[in-house]
Structures are given as C-alpha cells and as structure tokens.
mmCIF file with all atom_site columns, C-alpha atoms in Angstrom:
data_model
loop_
_atom_site.group_PDB
_atom_site.id
_atom_site.type_symbol
_atom_site.label_atom_id
_atom_site.label_alt_id
_atom_site.label_comp_id
_atom_site.label_asym_id
_atom_site.label_entity_id
_atom_site.label_seq_id
_atom_site.pdbx_PDB_ins_code
_atom_site.Cartn_x
_atom_site.Cartn_y
_atom_site.Cartn_z
_atom_site.occupancy
_atom_site.B_iso_or_equiv
_atom_site.pdbx_formal_charge
_atom_site.auth_seq_id
_atom_site.auth_comp_id
_atom_site.auth_asym_id
_atom_site.auth_atom_id
_atom_site.pdbx_PDB_model_num
ATOM 1   C CA . MET A 1 1   ? 17.616  10.807  4.710   1.00 0.00 ? 202 MET A CA 1
ATOM 2   C CA . THR A 1 2   ? 14.431  9.324   3.257   1.00 0.00 ? 203 THR A CA 1
ATOM 3   C CA . ASN A 1 3   ? 12.493  6.765   5.326   1.00 0.00 ? 204 ASN A CA 1
ATOM 4   C CA . VAL A 1 4   ? 10.322  4.295   3.416   1.00 0.00 ? 205 VAL A CA 1
ATOM 5   C CA . LEU A 1 5   ? 8.026   1.411   4.379   1.00 0.00 ? 206 LEU A CA 1
ATOM 6   C CA . ILE A 1 6   ? 7.200   -1.159  1.703   1.00 0.00 ? 207 ILE A CA 1
ATOM 7   C CA . VAL A 1 7   ? 4.096   -3.259  2.409   1.00 0.00 ? 208 VAL A CA 1
ATOM 8   C CA . LEU A 1 8   ? 3.351   -6.283  0.240   1.00 0.00 ? 209 LEU A CA 1
ATOM 9   C CA . ALA A 1 9   ? 0.531   -8.769  0.298   1.00 0.00 ? 210 ALA A CA 1
ATOM 10  C CA . HIS A 1 10  ? 1.126   -12.087 -1.483  1.00 0.00 ? 211 HIS A CA 1
ATOM 11  C CA . PRO A 1 11  ? 1.531   -15.604 -0.014  1.00 0.00 ? 212 PRO A CA 1
ATOM 12  C CA . ASP A 1 12  ? 4.103   -16.798 -2.596  1.00 0.00 ? 213 ASP A CA 1
ATOM 13  C CA . GLU A 1 13  ? 7.669   -15.587 -2.002  1.00 0.00 ? 214 GLU A CA 1
ATOM 14  C CA . SER A 1 14  ? 8.500   -16.236 -5.650  1.00 0.00 ? 215 SER A CA 1
ATOM 15  C CA . SER A 1 15  ? 5.662   -13.987 -6.872  1.00 0.00 ? 216 SER A CA 1
ATOM 16  C CA . LEU A 1 16  ? 6.049   -10.897 -9.026  1.00 0.00 ? 217 LEU A CA 1
ATOM 17  C CA . THR A 1 17  ? 4.745   -8.917  -6.062  1.00 0.00 ? 218 THR A CA 1
ATOM 18  C CA . HIS A 1 18  ? 7.709   -10.018 -3.954  1.00 0.00 ? 219 HIS A CA 1
ATOM 19  C CA . ARG A 1 19  ? 10.103  -9.462  -6.854  1.00 0.00 ? 220 ARG A CA 1
ATOM 20  C CA . PHE A 1 20  ? 8.869   -5.913  -7.452  1.00 0.00 ? 221 PHE A CA 1
ATOM 21  C CA . ALA A 1 21  ? 9.069   -5.117  -3.740  1.00 0.00 ? 222 ALA A CA 1
ATOM 22  C CA . ALA A 1 22  ? 12.667  -6.401  -3.705  1.00 0.00 ? 223 ALA A CA 1
ATOM 23  C CA . GLU A 1 23  ? 13.563  -4.233  -6.698  1.00 0.00 ? 224 GLU A CA 1
ATOM 24  C CA . LEU A 1 24  ? 12.081  -1.197  -4.965  1.00 0.00 ? 225 LEU A CA 1
ATOM 25  C CA . ASN A 1 25  ? 13.979  -1.960  -1.797  1.00 0.00 ? 226 ASN A CA 1
ATOM 26  C CA . ASP A 1 26  ? 17.250  -2.428  -3.691  1.00 0.00 ? 227 ASP A CA 1
ATOM 27  C CA . ALA A 1 27  ? 16.822  0.860   -5.595  1.00 0.00 ? 228 ALA A CA 1
ATOM 28  C CA . LEU A 1 28  ? 15.962  2.781   -2.439  1.00 0.00 ? 229 LEU A CA 1
ATOM 29  C CA . THR A 1 29  ? 18.778  1.413   -0.281  1.00 0.00 ? 230 THR A CA 1
ATOM 30  C CA . ALA A 1 30  ? 21.290  1.943   -3.103  1.00 0.00 ? 231 ALA A CA 1
ATOM 31  C CA . GLY A 1 31  ? 20.199  5.586   -3.113  1.00 0.00 ? 232 GLY A CA 1
ATOM 32  C CA . GLY A 1 32  ? 20.708  5.967   0.629   1.00 0.00 ? 233 GLY A CA 1
ATOM 33  C CA . ALA A 1 33  ? 17.129  5.588   1.856   1.00 0.00 ? 234 ALA A CA 1
ATOM 34  C CA . VAL A 1 34  ? 16.265  3.834   5.104   1.00 0.00 ? 235 VAL A CA 1
ATOM 35  C CA . THR A 1 35  ? 13.748  1.114   4.304   1.00 0.00 ? 236 THR A CA 1
ATOM 36  C CA . GLY A 1 36  ? 11.511  -1.347  6.073   1.00 0.00 ? 237 GLY A CA 1
ATOM 37  C CA . VAL A 1 37  ? 9.583   -4.184  4.472   1.00 0.00 ? 238 VAL A CA 1
ATOM 38  C CA . ALA A 1 38  ? 6.285   -5.496  5.861   1.00 0.00 ? 239 ALA A CA 1
ATOM 39  C CA . ASP A 1 39  ? 5.525   -8.858  4.231   1.00 0.00 ? 240 ASP A CA 1
ATOM 40  C CA . LEU A 1 40  ? 2.013   -9.310  5.629   1.00 0.00 ? 241 LEU A CA 1
ATOM 41  C CA . ALA A 1 41  ? 1.646   -12.951 4.599   1.00 0.00 ? 242 ALA A CA 1
ATOM 42  C CA . ALA A 1 42  ? 5.060   -14.051 5.914   1.00 0.00 ? 243 ALA A CA 1
ATOM 43  C CA . GLU A 1 43  ? 4.543   -12.147 9.163   1.00 0.00 ? 244 GLU A CA 1
ATOM 44  C CA . GLY A 1 44  ? 1.142   -13.749 9.699   1.00 0.00 ? 245 GLY A CA 1
ATOM 45  C CA . PHE A 1 45  ? -0.757  -10.488 10.084  1.00 0.00 ? 246 PHE A CA 1
ATOM 46  C CA . GLU A 1 46  ? -4.386  -11.118 11.121  1.00 0.00 ? 247 GLU A CA 1
ATOM 47  C CA . PRO A 1 47  ? -6.527  -9.162  8.620   1.00 0.00 ? 248 PRO A CA 1
ATOM 48  C CA . ARG A 1 48  ? -9.950  -9.755  10.173  1.00 0.00 ? 249 ARG A CA 1
ATOM 49  C CA . PHE A 1 49  ? -11.497 -6.766  11.921  1.00 0.00 ? 250 PHE A CA 1
ATOM 50  C CA . GLY A 1 50  ? -12.628 -8.604  15.011  1.00 0.00 ? 251 GLY A CA 1
ATOM 51  C CA . THR A 1 51  ? -14.368 -7.910  18.300  1.00 0.00 ? 252 THR A CA 1
ATOM 52  C CA . ASP A 1 52  ? -11.274 -6.369  19.868  1.00 0.00 ? 253 ASP A CA 1
ATOM 53  C CA . ASP A 1 53  ? -10.926 -3.985  16.902  1.00 0.00 ? 254 ASP A CA 1
ATOM 54  C CA . HIS A 1 54  ? -14.596 -3.050  17.118  1.00 0.00 ? 255 HIS A CA 1
ATOM 55  C CA . ASP A 1 55  ? -14.380 -2.443  20.864  1.00 0.00 ? 256 ASP A CA 1
ATOM 56  C CA . ALA A 1 56  ? -11.313 -0.259  20.328  1.00 0.00 ? 257 ALA A CA 1
ATOM 57  C CA . PHE A 1 57  ? -13.183 1.705   17.664  1.00 0.00 ? 258 PHE A CA 1
ATOM 58  C CA . LEU A 1 58  ? -15.973 2.332   20.168  1.00 0.00 ? 259 LEU A CA 1
ATOM 59  C CA . GLY A 1 59  ? -13.498 3.344   22.884  1.00 0.00 ? 260 GLY A CA 1
ATOM 60  C CA . ARG A 1 60  ? -14.214 0.307   25.062  1.00 0.00 ? 261 ARG A CA 1
ATOM 61  C CA . ARG A 1 61  ? -10.619 -0.961  25.063  1.00 0.00 ? 262 ARG A CA 1
ATOM 62  C CA . ALA A 1 62  ? -7.135  -0.115  23.864  1.00 0.00 ? 263 ALA A CA 1
ATOM 63  C CA . VAL A 1 63  ? -6.108  -0.667  20.264  1.00 0.00 ? 264 VAL A CA 1
ATOM 64  C CA . PRO A 1 64  ? -4.788  -4.260  19.820  1.00 0.00 ? 265 PRO A CA 1
ATOM 65  C CA . GLY A 1 65  ? -1.022  -4.570  20.200  1.00 0.00 ? 266 GLY A CA 1
ATOM 66  C CA . ASP A 1 66  ? -0.389  -5.928  16.701  1.00 0.00 ? 267 ASP A CA 1
ATOM 67  C CA . VAL A 1 67  ? -2.137  -2.902  15.236  1.00 0.00 ? 268 VAL A CA 1
ATOM 68  C CA . VAL A 1 68  ? -0.083  -0.494  17.358  1.00 0.00 ? 269 VAL A CA 1
ATOM 69  C CA . LEU A 1 69  ? 3.104   -2.107  16.059  1.00 0.00 ? 270 LEU A CA 1
ATOM 70  C CA . GLU A 1 70  ? 1.976   -1.527  12.441  1.00 0.00 ? 271 GLU A CA 1
ATOM 71  C CA . GLN A 1 71  ? 1.104   2.080   13.202  1.00 0.00 ? 272 GLN A CA 1
ATOM 72  C CA . LYS A 1 72  ? 4.530   2.640   14.715  1.00 0.00 ? 273 LYS A CA 1
ATOM 73  C CA . ARG A 1 73  ? 6.187   1.295   11.550  1.00 0.00 ? 274 ARG A CA 1
ATOM 74  C CA . ILE A 1 74  ? 4.207   3.752   9.439   1.00 0.00 ? 275 ILE A CA 1
ATOM 75  C CA . ASP A 1 75  ? 4.918   6.620   11.864  1.00 0.00 ? 276 ASP A CA 1
ATOM 76  C CA . GLN A 1 76  ? 8.638   6.184   11.125  1.00 0.00 ? 277 GLN A CA 1
ATOM 77  C CA . ALA A 1 77  ? 8.139   6.479   7.362   1.00 0.00 ? 278 ALA A CA 1
ATOM 78  C CA . GLU A 1 78  ? 7.817   9.463   5.055   1.00 0.00 ? 279 GLU A CA 1
ATOM 79  C CA . HIS A 1 79  ? 6.781   7.241   2.138   1.00 0.00 ? 280 HIS A CA 1
ATOM 80  C CA . LEU A 1 80  ? 4.567   4.158   2.154   1.00 0.00 ? 281 LEU A CA 1
ATOM 81  C CA . PHE A 1 81  ? 4.559   1.782   -0.812  1.00 0.00 ? 282 PHE A CA 1
ATOM 82  C CA . LEU A 1 82  ? 1.685   -0.699  -1.203  1.00 0.00 ? 283 LEU A CA 1
ATOM 83  C CA . VAL A 1 83  ? 2.705   -3.518  -3.569  1.00 0.00 ? 284 VAL A CA 1
ATOM 84  C CA . PHE A 1 84  ? -0.088  -5.948  -4.372  1.00 0.00 ? 285 PHE A CA 1
ATOM 85  C CA . PRO A 1 85  ? -1.634  -8.166  -7.048  1.00 0.00 ? 286 PRO A CA 1
ATOM 86  C CA . VAL A 1 86  ? -4.980  -6.986  -8.401  1.00 0.00 ? 287 VAL A CA 1
ATOM 87  C CA . TYR A 1 87  ? -7.670  -9.478  -7.293  1.00 0.00 ? 288 TYR A CA 1
ATOM 88  C CA . TRP A 1 88  ? -11.146 -8.938  -8.789  1.00 0.00 ? 289 TRP A CA 1
ATOM 89  C CA . TRP A 1 89  ? -10.243 -5.342  -9.654  1.00 0.00 ? 290 TRP A CA 1
ATOM 90  C CA . SER A 1 90  ? -9.240  -4.520  -6.092  1.00 0.00 ? 291 SER A CA 1
ATOM 91  C CA . MET A 1 91  ? -6.533  -5.253  -3.538  1.00 0.00 ? 292 MET A CA 1
ATOM 92  C CA . PRO A 1 92  ? -6.233  -8.664  -1.835  1.00 0.00 ? 293 PRO A CA 1
ATOM 93  C CA . ALA A 1 93  ? -8.246  -9.247  1.339   1.00 0.00 ? 294 ALA A CA 1
ATOM 94  C CA . LEU A 1 94  ? -4.986  -9.409  3.346   1.00 0.00 ? 295 LEU A CA 1
ATOM 95  C CA . LEU A 1 95  ? -4.027  -5.855  2.396   1.00 0.00 ? 296 LEU A CA 1
ATOM 96  C CA . LYS A 1 96  ? -7.597  -4.553  2.749   1.00 0.00 ? 297 LYS A CA 1
ATOM 97  C CA . GLY A 1 97  ? -7.771  -6.111  6.223   1.00 0.00 ? 298 GLY A CA 1
ATOM 98  C CA . TRP A 1 98  ? -4.454  -4.479  7.150   1.00 0.00 ? 299 TRP A CA 1
ATOM 99  C CA . ILE A 1 99  ? -5.897  -1.105  6.197   1.00 0.00 ? 300 ILE A CA 1
ATOM 100 C CA . ASP A 1 100 ? -9.203  -1.841  7.968   1.00 0.00 ? 301 ASP A CA 1
ATOM 101 C CA . ARG A 1 101 ? -7.418  -2.614  11.225  1.00 0.00 ? 302 ARG A CA 1
ATOM 102 C CA . VAL A 1 102 ? -4.478  -0.184  11.089  1.00 0.00 ? 303 VAL A CA 1
ATOM 103 C CA . PHE A 1 103 ? -5.922  3.001   9.576   1.00 0.00 ? 304 PHE A CA 1
ATOM 104 C CA . VAL A 1 104 ? -8.359  3.599   12.400  1.00 0.00 ? 305 VAL A CA 1
ATOM 105 C CA . ARG A 1 105 ? -9.887  6.565   14.172  1.00 0.00 ? 306 ARG A CA 1
ATOM 106 C CA . GLY A 1 106 ? -7.586  8.149   16.678  1.00 0.00 ? 307 GLY A CA 1
ATOM 107 C CA . TRP A 1 107 ? -4.477  7.406   14.632  1.00 0.00 ? 308 TRP A CA 1
ATOM 108 C CA . ALA A 1 108 ? -5.294  7.931   10.921  1.00 0.00 ? 309 ALA A CA 1
ATOM 109 C CA . PHE A 1 109 ? -8.083  10.464  11.523  1.00 0.00 ? 310 PHE A CA 1
ATOM 110 C CA . GLU A 1 110 ? -10.283 11.978  14.193  1.00 0.00 ? 311 GLU A CA 1
ATOM 111 C CA . GLN A 1 111 ? -14.052 12.205  13.913  1.00 0.00 ? 312 GLN A CA 1
ATOM 112 C CA . PRO A 1 112 ? -15.444 14.044  16.950  1.00 0.00 ? 313 PRO A CA 1
ATOM 113 C CA . GLU A 1 113 ? -19.153 13.599  17.500  1.00 0.00 ? 314 GLU A CA 1
ATOM 114 C CA . GLY A 1 114 ? -20.876 16.448  15.734  1.00 0.00 ? 315 GLY A CA 1
ATOM 115 C CA . GLY A 1 115 ? -17.572 17.865  14.535  1.00 0.00 ? 316 GLY A CA 1
ATOM 116 C CA . PRO A 1 116 ? -15.639 17.874  11.260  1.00 0.00 ? 317 PRO A CA 1
ATOM 117 C CA . LEU A 1 117 ? -13.260 15.116  10.112  1.00 0.00 ? 318 LEU A CA 1
ATOM 118 C CA . ARG A 1 118 ? -9.637  15.776  11.082  1.00 0.00 ? 319 ARG A CA 1
ATOM 119 C CA . PRO A 1 119 ? -7.152  13.794  8.957   1.00 0.00 ? 320 PRO A CA 1
ATOM 120 C CA . LYS A 1 120 ? -3.935  12.887  10.810  1.00 0.00 ? 321 LYS A CA 1
ATOM 121 C CA . LEU A 1 121 ? -1.530  11.420  8.233   1.00 0.00 ? 322 LEU A CA 1
ATOM 122 C CA . LYS A 1 122 ? -0.456  14.663  6.559   1.00 0.00 ? 323 LYS A CA 1
ATOM 123 C CA . ASP A 1 123 ? 3.252   13.816  6.771   1.00 0.00 ? 324 ASP A CA 1
ATOM 124 C CA . LEU A 1 124 ? 2.884   10.553  4.836   1.00 0.00 ? 325 LEU A CA 1
ATOM 125 C CA . THR A 1 125 ? 3.012   10.007  1.052   1.00 0.00 ? 326 THR A CA 1
ATOM 126 C CA . VAL A 1 126 ? 1.417   6.806   -0.254  1.00 0.00 ? 327 VAL A CA 1
ATOM 127 C CA . HIS A 1 127 ? 2.542   5.102   -3.469  1.00 0.00 ? 328 HIS A CA 1
ATOM 128 C CA . LEU A 1 128 ? 0.666   2.253   -5.200  1.00 0.00 ? 329 LEU A CA 1
ATOM 129 C CA . ILE A 1 129 ? 2.182   -0.660  -7.148  1.00 0.00 ? 330 ILE A CA 1
ATOM 130 C CA . PRO A 1 130 ? -0.676  -2.819  -8.520  1.00 0.00 ? 331 PRO A CA 1
ATOM 131 C CA . VAL A 1 131 ? 0.467   -5.991  -10.310 1.00 0.00 ? 332 VAL A CA 1
ATOM 132 C CA . ALA A 1 132 ? -2.079  -6.598  -13.084 1.00 0.00 ? 333 ALA A CA 1
ATOM 133 C CA . GLY A 1 133 ? -2.701  -9.585  -15.315 1.00 0.00 ? 334 GLY A CA 1
ATOM 134 C CA . ALA A 1 134 ? -4.479  -7.547  -18.026 1.00 0.00 ? 335 ALA A CA 1
ATOM 135 C CA . ASP A 1 135 ? -3.062  -4.824  -20.240 1.00 0.00 ? 336 ASP A CA 1
ATOM 136 C CA . ALA A 1 136 ? -3.357  -1.064  -19.876 1.00 0.00 ? 337 ALA A CA 1
ATOM 137 C CA . GLU A 1 137 ? -6.055  -0.798  -22.569 1.00 0.00 ? 338 GLU A CA 1
ATOM 138 C CA . VAL A 1 138 ? -8.342  -3.185  -20.681 1.00 0.00 ? 339 VAL A CA 1
ATOM 139 C CA . TYR A 1 139 ? -7.962  -1.064  -17.553 1.00 0.00 ? 340 TYR A CA 1
ATOM 140 C CA . ARG A 1 140 ? -8.676  2.109   -19.530 1.00 0.00 ? 341 ARG A CA 1
ATOM 141 C CA . ARG A 1 141 ? -11.628 0.710   -21.451 1.00 0.00 ? 342 ARG A CA 1
ATOM 142 C CA . HIS A 1 142 ? -13.435 -0.706  -18.437 1.00 0.00 ? 343 HIS A CA 1
ATOM 143 C CA . GLY A 1 143 ? -12.491 2.034   -15.967 1.00 0.00 ? 344 GLY A CA 1
ATOM 144 C CA . TYR A 1 144 ? -10.631 -0.347  -13.667 1.00 0.00 ? 345 TYR A CA 1
ATOM 145 C CA . GLY A 1 145 ? -7.814  2.111   -13.020 1.00 0.00 ? 346 GLY A CA 1
ATOM 146 C CA . ALA A 1 146 ? -10.299 4.845   -12.148 1.00 0.00 ? 347 ALA A CA 1
ATOM 147 C CA . SER A 1 147 ? -12.120 2.432   -9.856  1.00 0.00 ? 348 SER A CA 1
ATOM 148 C CA . LEU A 1 148 ? -8.936  1.526   -7.973  1.00 0.00 ? 349 LEU A CA 1
ATOM 149 C CA . SER A 1 149 ? -8.059  5.205   -7.654  1.00 0.00 ? 350 SER A CA 1
ATOM 150 C CA . THR A 1 150 ? -11.481 5.967   -6.189  1.00 0.00 ? 351 THR A CA 1
ATOM 151 C CA . GLN A 1 151 ? -11.203 3.130   -3.703  1.00 0.00 ? 352 GLN A CA 1
ATOM 152 C CA . ILE A 1 152 ? -7.649  3.734   -2.562  1.00 0.00 ? 353 ILE A CA 1
ATOM 153 C CA . ASP A 1 153 ? -6.500  7.261   -3.466  1.00 0.00 ? 354 ASP A CA 1
ATOM 154 C CA . HIS A 1 154 ? -9.726  8.997   -2.614  1.00 0.00 ? 355 HIS A CA 1
ATOM 155 C CA . GLY A 1 155 ? -11.307 6.578   -0.162  1.00 0.00 ? 356 GLY A CA 1
ATOM 156 C CA . ILE A 1 156 ? -8.215  5.938   1.984   1.00 0.00 ? 357 ILE A CA 1
ATOM 157 C CA . VAL A 1 157 ? -5.276  8.247   1.178   1.00 0.00 ? 358 VAL A CA 1
ATOM 158 C CA . ASP A 1 158 ? -7.271  11.469  0.834   1.00 0.00 ? 359 ASP A CA 1
ATOM 159 C CA . TYR A 1 159 ? -9.556  10.580  3.736   1.00 0.00 ? 360 TYR A CA 1
ATOM 160 C CA . CYS A 1 160 ? -6.611  10.258  6.118   1.00 0.00 ? 361 CYS A CA 1
ATOM 161 C CA . GLY A 1 161 ? -4.939  13.421  4.798   1.00 0.00 ? 362 GLY A CA 1
ATOM 162 C CA . ALA A 1 162 ? -1.906  11.656  3.332   1.00 0.00 ? 363 ALA A CA 1
ATOM 163 C CA . LYS A 1 163 ? -0.360  12.791  0.060   1.00 0.00 ? 364 LYS A CA 1
ATOM 164 C CA . ARG A 1 164 ? -0.934  10.881  -3.166  1.00 0.00 ? 365 ARG A CA 1
ATOM 165 C CA . GLY A 1 165 ? 2.384   9.596   -4.476  1.00 0.00 ? 366 GLY A CA 1
ATOM 166 C CA . SER A 1 166 ? 3.062   7.635   -7.647  1.00 0.00 ? 367 SER A CA 1
ATOM 167 C CA . THR A 1 167 ? 0.799   4.891   -8.976  1.00 0.00 ? 368 THR A CA 1
ATOM 168 C CA . THR A 1 168 ? 2.687   2.465   -11.191 1.00 0.00 ? 369 THR A CA 1
ATOM 169 C CA . TYR A 1 169 ? 1.018   -0.601  -12.702 1.00 0.00 ? 370 TYR A CA 1
ATOM 170 C CA . LEU A 1 170 ? 2.889   -3.656  -13.821 1.00 0.00 ? 371 LEU A CA 1
ATOM 171 C CA . TYR A 1 171 ? 0.613   -4.707  -16.698 1.00 0.00 ? 372 TYR A CA 1
ATOM 172 C CA . ASP A 1 172 ? 0.371   -7.855  -18.829 1.00 0.00 ? 373 ASP A CA 1
ATOM 173 C CA . THR A 1 173 ? 1.759   -10.176 -16.195 1.00 0.00 ? 374 THR A CA 1
ATOM 174 C CA . ASP A 1 174 ? -0.302  -13.085 -17.576 1.00 0.00 ? 375 ASP A CA 1
ATOM 175 C CA . THR A 1 175 ? 1.291   -12.859 -21.022 1.00 0.00 ? 376 THR A CA 1
ATOM 176 C CA . LYS A 1 176 ? 4.785   -11.350 -20.727 1.00 0.00 ? 377 LYS A CA 1
ATOM 177 C CA . SER A 1 177 ? 7.801   -13.567 -20.097 1.00 0.00 ? 378 SER A CA 1
ATOM 178 C CA . ARG A 1 178 ? 9.362   -13.563 -16.650 1.00 0.00 ? 379 ARG A CA 1
ATOM 179 C CA . THR A 1 179 ? 12.595  -12.265 -18.172 1.00 0.00 ? 380 THR A CA 1
ATOM 180 C CA . ASP A 1 180 ? 10.834  -9.271  -19.711 1.00 0.00 ? 381 ASP A CA 1
ATOM 181 C CA . LEU A 1 181 ? 8.918   -8.616  -16.495 1.00 0.00 ? 382 LEU A CA 1
ATOM 182 C CA . ASN A 1 182 ? 12.070  -8.743  -14.387 1.00 0.00 ? 383 ASN A CA 1
ATOM 183 C CA . GLU A 1 183 ? 13.723  -6.140  -16.609 1.00 0.00 ? 384 GLU A CA 1
ATOM 184 C CA . GLU A 1 184 ? 10.599  -3.970  -16.588 1.00 0.00 ? 385 GLU A CA 1
ATOM 185 C CA . MET A 1 185 ? 10.357  -4.126  -12.802 1.00 0.00 ? 386 MET A CA 1
ATOM 186 C CA . ARG A 1 186 ? 14.024  -3.163  -12.432 1.00 0.00 ? 387 ARG A CA 1
ATOM 187 C CA . GLN A 1 187 ? 13.567  -0.158  -14.725 1.00 0.00 ? 388 GLN A CA 1
ATOM 188 C CA . LEU A 1 188 ? 10.318  0.940   -13.096 1.00 0.00 ? 389 LEU A CA 1
ATOM 189 C CA . ALA A 1 189 ? 11.775  0.646   -9.616  1.00 0.00 ? 390 ALA A CA 1
ATOM 190 C CA . HIS A 1 190 ? 14.530  3.110   -10.502 1.00 0.00 ? 391 HIS A CA 1
ATOM 191 C CA . GLU A 1 191 ? 12.064  5.477   -12.192 1.00 0.00 ? 392 GLU A CA 1
ATOM 192 C CA . ILE A 1 192 ? 9.703   5.403   -9.203  1.00 0.00 ? 393 ILE A CA 1
ATOM 193 C CA . THR A 1 193 ? 12.345  5.877   -6.546  1.00 0.00 ? 394 THR A CA 1
ATOM 194 C CA . ALA A 1 194 ? 14.604  8.441   -8.246  1.00 0.00 ? 395 ALA A CA 1
ATOM 195 C CA . PRO A 1 195 ? 12.416  11.453  -7.265  1.00 0.00 ? 396 PRO A CA 1
ATOM 196 C CA . LEU A 1 196 ? 12.420  10.308  -3.634  1.00 0.00 ? 397 LEU A CA 1
ATOM 197 C CA . LEU A 1 197 ? 16.204  10.184  -3.552  1.00 0.00 ? 398 LEU A CA 1
ATOM 198 C CA . THR A 1 198 ? 16.805  13.602  -5.082  1.00 0.00 ? 399 THR A CA 1
ATOM 199 C CA . PRO A 1 199 ? 18.366  15.892  -2.451  1.00 0.00 ? 400 PRO A CA 1
ATOM 200 C CA . LYS A 1 200 ? 15.938  18.540  -1.182  1.00 0.00 ? 401 LYS A CA 1
ATOM 201 C CA . MET A 1 201 ? 17.090  22.081  -1.863  1.00 0.00 ? 402 MET A CA 1
#
C-alpha cells in the first residue's frame, strides 16, 4: 500500500492550489493509496525560523514540538507532494519556512564536524506541483523552470538524499478558464499518480 503526504501552501481554500491538491488526493485514494493532507495555511503552521529553531540547530535545546509533528507525518510517507503557487519565481514564504524549520540537521541530514554530509531521507520521493500564471514558453525562455529545479530538486531534495519524483506545472493559470483548468488538473492528477499506484512486481 502506498503512503502519500500532500503539502499545500495557499491561504485561499478556493484556490487552484487547493483544487489541484484535492484532485491528487481523490486520484490517490481511488487507487488505494493512504494519504494525508497538510494544509499549512489552514493549520496555522508558523514558518519563521525563530530562536527556538536556532537553539535546536546548535544543540542547545530539543527540536520544537510542532516541527517534530511535521517530521513524523513525513516519516510515515513514501511520497511527498508539494503543491504551491509560484511567487516571484519561487515557492511561497509559508512553504519555504516549513522546509527551513522541518528539514533540519539530525532528521533530514547529518553534518558531523569535520566529517562528510550524511543525507537521511533516502526512503522518500518528492514530487513538485508548481501552479504558474505564465506559460511554458516563458519558463523555458527565461530559465525559470531550471531555476526552480536548482532551488528545490538540487538544493533540498538531493541534499537530503530523497529521490526526485515528478515535476508537473499547471501553466497559464492567469489566462485559461476555470473550467479548462479544472479538467486539466483532473487529467494531470491521474497521470501523475498512476505510476505510484501500479503494483510492484
């Protein structure tokens, strides 16, 4: 049985981000997967890396309880989906803060003093669902897709030793009709999740 955690970062429950996350969840559960949904805005996750986080990083105190709860949710998953709108060619501050606080030394990786980096998330596959206002040609021409891949795939996923999963953009959200976008999201959700639901031989 496949275990999946879907994390989304958008304050508006009627947003395309929420809609896409719901389509993913429906497709996964219909295929027999066990899913969890972390709606960071609705749950009121605190994204600021504060004094307690810094002290935990330095080994002066335990990791904050809200961070431990997020880590436990990820520990139960084989696949992690990050569903987010593209803000200024990056992820929203809420999602970035979640990563800053949750993907920390001791859980996501080890970095002994004077020793080599030891990634710790080798059993996790991370999938990206960026919701983009512009079209695919704009992303290609300006290198925005490559930039996002460098930031997230290389800078976070690879660093922690997780596997790169699918990256699926929902383009043209500023110009397409909601009806067309709903149908596209439904189709993409099935295409993305089908490989995860295929029985392992």
